[in-house]
Amino acid sequence: MTSFVAQVLASSGKLEKDDLGTKISTLSRRVEEIKSEVCDMINKKYDEFLPSMQSAEELMNQVNGISGDLDTLKSCIENEVQRDLRVAVTEFTELKQQLEKNTLVLSVLRQLQEFDTAIENYHRALLEKKYIVAAGHLEKAQGSANTLKARKGCELKIMKALSTELTIQKQNLLYHLGEEWKKLAVWKLPPSKETDGLESALKTELHLCSAAPKEGISTGPLLPSVLQALSILGELNTKIKFFSKVLLKYVLKPLIMYPSLHPLVNEQTGQSVVLSFHCMDTKLEHPSPSTVYLKLNTVLEQLHKHLFDVPLSEPVERSGKELTVTLAEVLGDLIWEEMSDCIIRECLVHSIPANSSQLEQYEEVIKETEQFEQTLKEMHFLKGNSTDLLKYARNVNSHFASKKCQDVIVAARNLMTSEIHNTVKISPESKVVVPKLPNPGTGNKVKMEKASKTLHNEMMNLENERQLDQHTFSLPICRISDSVQKLMELAYQTLSEAVVSTHQCAVQLFYTVRNIFQLFYDVVPTYHKENLLKLPQLAAIHHNNCMFIGHHLLTLGHQFRHHLPQPLCDGAATFVDLVPGFRRLGTECFLAQMRSQKAELLERLSTARNFSNLDDESNYSAASKAVRQVIHQLKRLGKVWQDVLPVNIYCKAMGTLLNTAIAEVINKITMLEDISTEGGDRLYSLCRTITEEGPQVFTPLPEESKNKRYQEAVPVYVQKWMTFKELMIVLQASLQEIVDRWADGKGPLAAEFSTNEVKSLIRALFRNTDRRAAALSKIK
């Protein structure tokens, strides 16, 4: 009985397994047939473009039927395998692999079905101008195509046809959306040759239209539909980027840069508006912040009202949720940074006050900037709490200090590079006007009063009968450049501004003044180098300029020190360290000019043929010409430096140059080996010319009557003057007179000439006789 039941069960299991194998084989054949038919249909529809709607529906029904059979068969196989797993592992594994293959093919067929359905729905939505729906279906079709690409078993030819179809339909949708976008925002721009300037801005127009389509086919407003569809397709940013660039270049930046340019809003029928521009007469070089903010708000309000007040849904990565933003936020992100930089550069920079008294008025600009940003936030063009624009406006103290320092340096440099020869006369009574400074702290005041009383009492006790003149430490009368006087006034004004400024500003302004003088030290000698070498008057004026600056630097820091903040009031506010440099600068420049003049004098005397053989007419003529040229050069210098150099410097300089010429003449004459009687007379004549006209080169003052005292004091300024006088006496003296003036080495001749020089002169002037020998023997 048991064996019979076992045989019956075994045979029934075998029959059931055989029946399953037959069914699977049948299903596999049927799947392959349907696969071929579906691929053929897809090829005909998307590659060969043949109508096949009915056959496609039949195929879909067949696919659905086989799908049900597969599900039933799959569950049957799984139950059978679980019941008789040990017996039929090998057979059922093969059957399952076949089934999985059929399942994969069926999945591909389903994706093809979804692709086809999405394309059909896309076409219907596009005809009805439901752009958001159309874009969504196109994205679904793209998803199906991407899934098919990721799976194996799909024919390459079909994928190529699907990709081509997707590209065509996407470009078709973008074309329609582009046409709708052109209707929403229409630019009228100037010719490409006129891309910059006020004239091109006046030729710019922007037409905005947010009306719904007239056909009434769309179920909602056209504007959100177009923009959301562009966003889904990933093309919205491209459109907005181009729009933002044109908006900045032709609208926003010109409105900021040109004070006379103003927007003109022309409302059209319906929901459209035309933005154009016109000019208004103004004398302002730079627009005020309030005007700029008003003009920008006018434009941005129209953009917000007619085009950019549209919500957009953007997917957020990872979470899969959607984030709603407005189109205004997208545009704001693109234009804000460049627009705010332009406002700062073209407007706010120029609105910074020129002096500290106007700083309180600048609070109004800060409020206007805050209101401007608040308006942009309400229209969603701006997000965030604090921007660079507002930070710049609020940081006015720092910008004021920087601007003030920059303006001071620019003004100082302009003065340094201006002409030196425009001069003003200064005297001990000349003073730079210093604004009244506030009183130092009370404690300091008490200390100062006590110190002054103590000092006064000590002075009363130690007072001498003879007192110094009140101008003892004053700068002597001379001429300086008008630009240098203005430069010093600028330094005083800047330090006065520092006294009433904030701590940070005061420190910056003080060191700016120091920078002015350091800049002078570097710029002026370089910028005016050629003129300072060629023109004696400019060299003298530059010398005076440096001495004038150095004179004021001695006390400049002391005058303001007690009114400046720490650490300046503790001793850091000083300019004394710059004084030696300025004095050296002026001295070196003038000495270089003196060396140049000395070289010119010696060059002129070199044409005198060493003053030898003056009995020859040509030699005498050359020597006479050289002497006249020297006198002429000295007189010309005397006129050039007249009323420019201080009298003592003038006399020392002219004395040094005249001494150079006289010393050269003395040297040439004492080196002569033979001087004839006529030659001696002519030498004397030339020397007399020098002694007569030499003092006349001393004309430090314009009034001739006042120059006589300096001309009489020539021996004081010309070191070799008395030597020259003795030489003239020797040229006309007899042997005995020469011996008498020598006076055994104690006479006036011995004071000016050495033994060898006197002997040389005697040998040159007198013949070799016993009397000459006797005279020479006495010169020792």
mmCIF file of C-alpha atoms in Angstrom, residues 198 201-204 255 258-265 275-281 295:
data_model
loop_
_atom_site.group_PDB
_atom_site.id
_atom_site.type_symbol
_atom_site.label_atom_id
_atom_site.label_comp_id
_atom_site.label_asym_id
_atom_site.label_seq_id
_atom_site.Cartn_x
_atom_site.Cartn_y
_atom_site.Cartn_z
ATOM 1 C CA LEU A 198 25.069 108.179 -21.796
ATOM 2 C CA ALA A 201 21.631 104.387 -22.345
ATOM 3 C CA LEU A 202 19.134 106.863 -23.775
ATOM 4 C CA LYS A 203 18.490 104.518 -26.726
ATOM 5 C CA THR A 204 17.676 101.545 -24.459
ATOM 6 C CA LEU A 255 21.559 104.906 -13.717
ATOM 7 C CA TYR A 258 25.233 109.266 -14.712
ATOM 8 C CA PRO A 259 23.498 111.814 -12.438
ATOM 9 C CA SER A 260 21.476 113.249 -15.344
ATOM 10 C CA LEU A 261 19.991 109.875 -16.413
ATOM 11 C CA HIS A 262 16.539 109.027 -15.036
ATOM 12 C CA PRO A 263 14.071 106.167 -15.744
ATOM 13 C CA LEU A 264 10.749 106.828 -17.454
ATOM 14 C CA VAL A 265 7.845 104.374 -16.828
ATOM 15 C CA LEU A 275 10.894 101.315 -19.359
ATOM 16 C CA SER A 276 12.865 104.057 -21.133
ATOM 17 C CA PHE A 277 15.316 106.767 -20.063
ATOM 18 C CA HIS A 278 15.675 110.530 -20.342
ATOM 19 C CA CYS A 279 18.192 113.217 -19.345
ATOM 20 C CA MET A 280 17.740 115.977 -16.782
ATOM 21 C CA ASP A 281 20.136 118.918 -16.471
ATOM 22 C CA LYS A 295 16.112 105.440 -9.580
#
